Short mmCIF file of C-alpha atoms in Angstrom, two decimals:
data_model
loop_
_atom_site.label_atom_id
_atom_site.label_comp_id
_atom_site.label_asym_id
_atom_site.label_seq_id
_atom_site.Cartn_x
_atom_site.Cartn_y
_atom_site.Cartn_z
CA MET A 1 23.25 16.81 6.33
CA VAL A 2 22.37 13.45 7.82
CA GLU A 3 18.72 13.93 6.91
CA LEU A 4 19.71 14.75 3.32
CA ILE A 5 21.70 11.53 2.99
CA VAL A 6 18.89 9.49 4.56
CA PHE A 7 16.34 11.12 2.27
CA VAL A 8 18.37 10.52 -0.90
CA ILE A 9 19.03 6.87 -0.10
CA GLY A 10 15.45 6.28 1.00
CA ALA A 11 14.05 7.96 -2.10
CA ALA A 12 16.34 5.95 -4.37
CA VAL A 13 15.26 2.68 -2.72
CA ILE A 14 11.58 3.65 -2.90
CA LEU A 15 11.62 4.65 -6.55
CA ALA A 16 13.77 1.70 -7.64
CA GLY A 17 11.47 -0.71 -5.83
CA ALA A 18 8.35 0.89 -7.28
CA LEU A 19 9.75 0.73 -10.82
CA GLY A 20 10.70 -2.88 -10.15
CA VAL A 21 7.10 -3.72 -9.20
CA VAL A 22 5.74 -2.13 -12.35
CA LEU A 23 8.36 -3.24 -14.89
CA THR A 24 9.47 -6.76 -13.98
CA PRO A 25 7.49 -9.53 -15.70
CA ASN A 26 8.13 -11.98 -12.85
CA THR A 27 5.47 -11.77 -10.11
CA THR A 28 7.76 -13.02 -7.34
CA ARG A 29 10.37 -10.40 -8.17
CA ALA A 30 7.64 -7.77 -8.15
CA ALA A 31 6.71 -8.81 -4.59
CA LEU A 32 10.36 -8.58 -3.49
CA SER A 33 10.66 -5.13 -5.09
CA LEU A 34 7.56 -4.14 -3.15
CA ILE A 35 9.39 -5.05 0.08
CA ALA A 36 12.21 -2.64 -0.89
CA THR A 37 9.71 0.16 -1.40
CA LEU A 38 7.98 -0.55 1.91
CA PHE A 39 11.31 -0.52 3.76
CA GLY A 40 12.23 2.77 2.12
CA VAL A 41 8.94 4.30 3.24
CA ALA A 42 9.59 3.00 6.77
CA VAL A 43 13.02 4.69 6.75
CA LEU A 44 11.43 7.99 5.73
CA PHE A 45 8.85 7.52 8.51
CA VAL A 46 11.73 7.30 10.99
CA ALA A 47 13.31 10.39 9.43
CA GLN A 48 10.06 12.23 10.13
CA GLU A 49 9.85 11.05 13.73
CA ALA A 50 6.99 8.61 13.19
CA HIS A 51 8.76 5.74 14.91
CA PHE A 52 5.71 3.67 15.80
CA LEU A 53 4.37 3.82 12.26
CA ALA A 54 7.76 2.77 10.89
CA ALA A 55 7.69 -0.34 13.07
CA VAL A 56 4.09 -1.09 12.10
CA GLN A 57 4.95 -0.54 8.45
CA VAL A 58 7.68 -3.18 8.56
CA ILE A 59 5.68 -5.65 10.65
CA VAL A 60 2.30 -5.35 8.90
CA TYR A 61 3.35 -4.58 5.34
CA ALA A 62 6.63 -6.41 4.86
CA GLY A 63 5.86 -9.07 7.43
CA ALA A 64 2.21 -9.83 6.73
CA ILE A 65 0.91 -8.38 3.48
CA VAL A 66 3.85 -9.27 1.23
CA VAL A 67 4.04 -12.73 2.82
CA LEU A 68 0.34 -13.10 2.02
CA PHE A 69 1.11 -12.21 -1.60
CA LEU A 70 3.88 -14.81 -1.70
CA PHE A 71 1.60 -17.43 -0.12
CA VAL A 72 -1.03 -16.82 -2.80
CA MET A 73 1.61 -17.11 -5.55
CA MET A 74 2.70 -20.41 -4.01
CA LEU A 75 -0.91 -21.64 -3.80
CA LEU A 76 -1.67 -20.68 -7.38
CA GLY A 77 1.71 -21.78 -8.74
CA VAL A 78 2.38 -18.49 -10.52
CA ASP A 79 5.97 -19.08 -11.51
CA SER A 80 5.85 -18.23 -15.20
CA ASP A 81 6.58 -14.73 -16.41
CA ASP A 82 3.79 -12.47 -17.55
CA ASP A 83 3.55 -11.59 -21.18
CA VAL A 84 4.25 -7.88 -20.81
CA ARG A 85 4.75 -7.38 -24.54
CA SER A 86 1.22 -8.13 -25.69
CA GLU A 87 -1.18 -5.24 -25.60
CA PRO A 88 -4.83 -6.25 -25.97
CA LEU A 89 -6.08 -2.69 -25.99
CA PRO A 90 -4.11 -0.77 -28.63
CA GLY A 91 -2.88 2.58 -27.41
CA GLN A 92 -3.82 1.94 -23.81
CA ARG A 93 -0.24 1.79 -22.55
CA PRO A 94 0.95 5.12 -24.01
CA ALA A 95 -2.29 6.71 -22.88
CA ALA A 96 -1.74 5.43 -19.33
CA ILE A 97 1.83 6.75 -19.24
CA LEU A 98 0.73 10.09 -20.69
CA GLY A 99 -2.07 10.37 -18.14
CA GLY A 100 0.31 9.53 -15.31
CA LEU A 101 2.79 12.18 -16.44
CA ALA A 102 -0.01 14.74 -16.72
CA PHE A 103 -1.13 13.90 -13.19
CA LEU A 104 2.43 14.23 -11.91
CA ALA A 105 2.83 17.59 -13.68
CA ILE A 106 -0.35 18.93 -12.11
CA VAL A 107 0.64 17.81 -8.61
CA LEU A 108 4.20 19.11 -8.94
CA THR A 109 2.92 22.45 -10.20
CA ALA A 110 0.60 22.73 -7.24
CA LEU A 111 3.39 21.75 -4.85
CA LEU A 112 6.24 23.83 -6.21
CA ALA A 113 4.47 26.88 -7.60
CA GLY A 114 2.20 27.13 -4.59
CA GLY A 115 5.14 28.23 -2.52
CA THR A 116 5.39 27.42 1.13
CA ALA A 117 1.82 28.44 1.91
CA LEU A 118 0.61 25.40 3.78
CA THR A 119 -3.09 25.48 4.44
CA GLY A 120 -4.41 24.33 7.78
CA LEU A 121 -3.87 25.20 11.37
CA SER A 122 -1.08 23.87 13.49
CA GLY A 123 -2.16 21.13 15.83
CA THR A 124 -1.93 21.44 19.56
CA LEU A 125 -1.27 17.84 20.50
CA SER A 126 2.48 17.95 20.04
CA ALA A 127 2.72 21.00 22.25
CA ASP A 128 1.76 18.83 25.21
CA SER A 129 5.01 18.55 27.07
CA VAL A 130 3.85 15.71 29.33
CA LEU A 131 3.50 13.32 26.41
CA SER A 132 6.67 13.85 24.46
CA SER A 133 7.20 10.45 22.90
CA ASN A 134 5.65 9.66 19.57
CA ILE A 135 3.98 6.46 20.77
CA ALA A 136 2.34 8.17 23.74
CA LEU A 137 1.02 10.98 21.57
CA LEU A 138 -0.32 8.63 18.94
CA GLY A 139 -1.84 6.32 21.52
CA ARG A 140 -3.65 9.12 23.28
CA ASN A 141 -4.93 10.48 19.98
CA LEU A 142 -6.17 7.04 18.88
CA PHE A 143 -7.89 6.20 22.15
CA THR A 144 -9.59 9.55 22.64
CA GLU A 145 -10.41 11.24 19.37
CA TYR A 146 -10.58 8.17 17.13
CA VAL A 147 -11.71 5.54 19.59
CA PHE A 148 -14.87 4.61 17.69
CA ALA A 149 -12.97 4.29 14.43
CA PHE A 150 -10.42 2.18 16.29
CA GLU A 151 -13.11 -0.21 17.52
CA ALA A 152 -14.69 -0.29 14.07
CA THR A 153 -11.38 -1.42 12.53
CA ALA A 154 -11.34 -4.34 14.96
CA VAL A 155 -14.78 -5.39 13.71
CA LEU A 156 -13.66 -4.85 10.12
CA LEU A 157 -10.65 -7.12 10.54
CA THR A 158 -12.85 -9.89 11.95
CA ILE A 159 -15.29 -9.53 9.06
CA ALA A 160 -12.40 -9.67 6.57
CA VAL A 161 -11.04 -12.91 8.05
CA VAL A 162 -14.49 -14.54 7.93
CA GLY A 163 -15.00 -13.26 4.41
CA ALA A 164 -11.67 -14.64 3.21
CA VAL A 165 -12.45 -18.07 4.68
CA VAL A 166 -15.90 -18.11 3.04
CA LEU A 167 -14.53 -16.98 -0.32
CA VAL A 168 -11.81 -19.62 -0.65
CA ARG A 169 -13.96 -22.51 0.65
CA ARG A 170 -14.56 -25.28 -1.88
CA LEU A 171 -18.28 -25.82 -2.24
CA ASP A 172 -18.05 -29.04 -4.25
CA ALA A 173 -15.62 -30.73 -1.85
CA PRO A 174 -16.90 -33.59 0.31
CA SER A 175 -17.98 -32.50 3.74
CA ASP A 176 -15.14 -31.96 6.17
CA ASP A 177 -16.89 -33.72 9.03
CA GLU A 178 -16.50 -37.14 7.43
CA GLU A 179 -12.80 -36.62 6.79
CA VAL A 180 -12.25 -35.60 10.38
CA SER A 181 -14.15 -38.59 11.76
CA ASN A 182 -12.17 -40.96 9.55
CA MET B 1 20.83 21.82 1.86
CA GLU B 2 17.92 21.32 4.15
CA VAL B 3 15.32 18.64 3.50
CA THR B 4 11.93 20.33 3.67
CA GLY B 5 8.51 18.77 3.71
CA THR B 6 8.06 19.61 0.03
CA TRP B 7 10.77 17.09 -0.88
CA TYR B 8 8.80 14.32 0.77
CA LEU B 9 5.61 15.45 -0.95
CA VAL B 10 7.30 15.43 -4.36
CA LEU B 11 8.66 11.94 -3.70
CA ALA B 12 5.18 10.77 -2.65
CA ALA B 13 3.68 12.24 -5.84
CA MET B 14 6.22 10.32 -7.93
CA LEU B 15 5.52 7.11 -6.04
CA PHE B 16 1.76 7.57 -6.50
CA THR B 17 2.23 8.16 -10.23
CA ILE B 18 4.32 5.02 -10.65
CA GLY B 19 1.65 3.02 -8.81
CA ALA B 20 -1.19 4.49 -10.86
CA VAL B 21 0.56 3.89 -14.19
CA GLY B 22 1.44 0.36 -13.11
CA LEU B 23 -2.18 -0.32 -12.20
CA LEU B 24 -3.21 0.77 -15.69
CA ILE B 25 -0.59 -1.05 -17.75
CA ARG B 26 -0.25 -4.39 -15.91
CA ARG B 27 -2.84 -7.14 -16.41
CA ASN B 28 -1.82 -9.66 -13.76
CA PRO B 29 -4.27 -9.15 -10.85
CA LEU B 30 -1.56 -9.81 -8.24
CA VAL B 31 0.73 -7.12 -9.67
CA MET B 32 -2.21 -4.75 -9.92
CA PHE B 33 -2.80 -5.26 -6.20
CA MET B 34 0.85 -4.46 -5.50
CA CYS B 35 0.46 -1.22 -7.45
CA VAL B 36 -2.50 -0.32 -5.25
CA GLU B 37 -0.21 -0.87 -2.26
CA LEU B 38 2.31 1.52 -3.82
CA MET B 39 -0.36 4.21 -4.11
CA LEU B 40 -1.49 3.66 -0.52
CA ASN B 41 2.12 4.02 0.65
CA ALA B 42 2.50 7.27 -1.25
CA VAL B 43 -0.56 8.65 0.51
CA ASN B 44 0.76 7.43 3.86
CA LEU B 45 3.99 9.31 3.22
CA THR B 46 2.10 12.54 2.55
CA PHE B 47 0.04 12.07 5.73
CA VAL B 48 3.16 11.63 7.86
CA THR B 49 4.82 14.61 6.16
CA PHE B 50 1.83 16.83 6.85
CA ALA B 51 1.69 15.54 10.42
CA ARG B 52 5.23 16.81 10.89
CA MET B 53 4.72 20.07 9.00
CA LEU B 54 1.60 20.96 10.98
CA ASP B 55 2.77 19.52 14.31
CA ASP B 56 -0.37 17.42 14.55
CA VAL B 57 -0.25 13.73 15.37
CA GLY B 58 -3.71 13.27 13.81
CA GLY B 59 -2.05 12.63 10.44
CA GLN B 60 -0.24 9.67 11.91
CA SER B 61 -3.50 8.32 13.32
CA VAL B 62 -4.97 8.36 9.83
CA VAL B 63 -1.95 6.41 8.56
CA PHE B 64 -2.67 3.80 11.22
CA PHE B 65 -6.19 3.36 9.87
CA VAL B 66 -4.95 3.24 6.28
CA LEU B 67 -2.64 0.40 7.26
CA VAL B 68 -5.56 -1.56 8.72
CA ILE B 69 -7.75 -0.94 5.68
CA ALA B 70 -4.89 -1.98 3.38
CA ALA B 71 -4.51 -5.26 5.27
CA VAL B 72 -8.26 -5.92 5.05
CA GLU B 73 -8.34 -5.06 1.37
CA VAL B 74 -5.45 -7.40 0.60
CA VAL B 75 -7.00 -10.29 2.55
CA VAL B 76 -10.37 -10.09 0.79
CA GLY B 77 -8.87 -9.25 -2.60
CA LEU B 78 -6.44 -12.14 -2.55
CA ALA B 79 -9.24 -14.49 -1.49
CA ILE B 80 -11.23 -13.38 -4.54
CA ILE B 81 -8.17 -13.84 -6.77
CA VAL B 82 -7.63 -17.37 -5.41
CA ALA B 83 -11.29 -18.21 -6.03
CA ILE B 84 -11.09 -16.92 -9.62
CA MET B 85 -7.73 -18.53 -10.41
CA ARG B 86 -8.97 -21.91 -9.24
CA ARG B 87 -11.75 -21.80 -11.78
CA ARG B 88 -9.60 -20.57 -14.66
CA PRO B 89 -5.83 -20.68 -14.17
CA GLY B 90 -3.78 -17.91 -15.66
CA ALA B 91 -6.65 -15.45 -15.78
CA THR B 92 -5.73 -11.82 -16.35
CA ALA B 93 -7.79 -8.76 -15.52
CA ASP B 94 -9.17 -8.80 -19.09
CA ASP B 95 -10.67 -12.27 -18.63
CA ILE B 96 -12.73 -11.26 -15.61
CA ALA B 97 -15.60 -9.72 -17.56
CA LEU B 98 -18.64 -11.64 -16.37
CA LEU B 99 -20.56 -8.44 -15.68
CA LYS B 100 -19.89 -7.00 -19.13
CA GLY B 101 -23.18 -6.31 -20.87
#
C-alpha cells in the first residue's frame, strides 16, 4: 500500500515535470520543471532500493547539471519567452506527436501483451549475504567487473572539462597574461 | 494492489516519449538538451527496475555510468551552445545549419 502511494505521487511529479519542460515557453521554468522530474525519479529509485543512485541523482542532476543549465541561461541572458507558436516546418509538430504516440503504443504493447515473461537470467550478486547493503553491492560490482570502465569515465570527465574550457575561450580577446601582470 | 515492475516500465516509456516529442517540437537548444535529459532519466528508470526484477546490481552500475556520460554531454554541449550564442544571440536549432549542403 505504501509503495502504491509512493509510486502514484512519484509518477505524477515525474510526468507533470516532464510536460512542464516540453510545454512551457519560458526556459527558466523548463529548468525548474526538470528538477521536479529528477526528484521524482530519485524517489522511485529509493522505492526500488537503489539508495546510492537516488543520492547521486539528486546531487549530480539536480545539484550540478540543472545548475549548469541555469548558469548558461544567466550567461546568455535568456529571459525572454520562446515563440512556441511559430512553426517553420509545416506539419512537423503533428508528425512528431504522432510518431511519439506510435512509439509509445509499440512499447506498451510489447510490455503489456508480452505478459510477465522477463527475458534474462537472475543475477547472483544480490544473493551474497555478506554484502547486503546496496552501496556495498554496487561498489563491489563497480570496482571488480566494471573497473576499466570506471577508470575510463574519470579520463572522460577530465577531457570534458578541458574541452569545455577550450570551447568557450575567446580567441579575439587580448592575451590574459598582460591583464594579470597589470 | 501491488506495484509490479511493469508499472515502472510503463512510466519510463511515457517519460521517454514525452522527452522524444519535446526534442522534436522545441527549437531552443537549451530546452532540447533538457528533453535529452528526460530521455536519459527514463532509461535510467528502466535499468533500475530491471536490476530489481532480475536481482542483479549490474543494472545499477550501468545507471552510474549513464549519469557520468550525461554530465559530460551537458558540459560539452552547453559549452558549444555558449560559443554559438555569443556569435549570434537568440539562435534556434534551425539557424545552426552551417553544414547544410
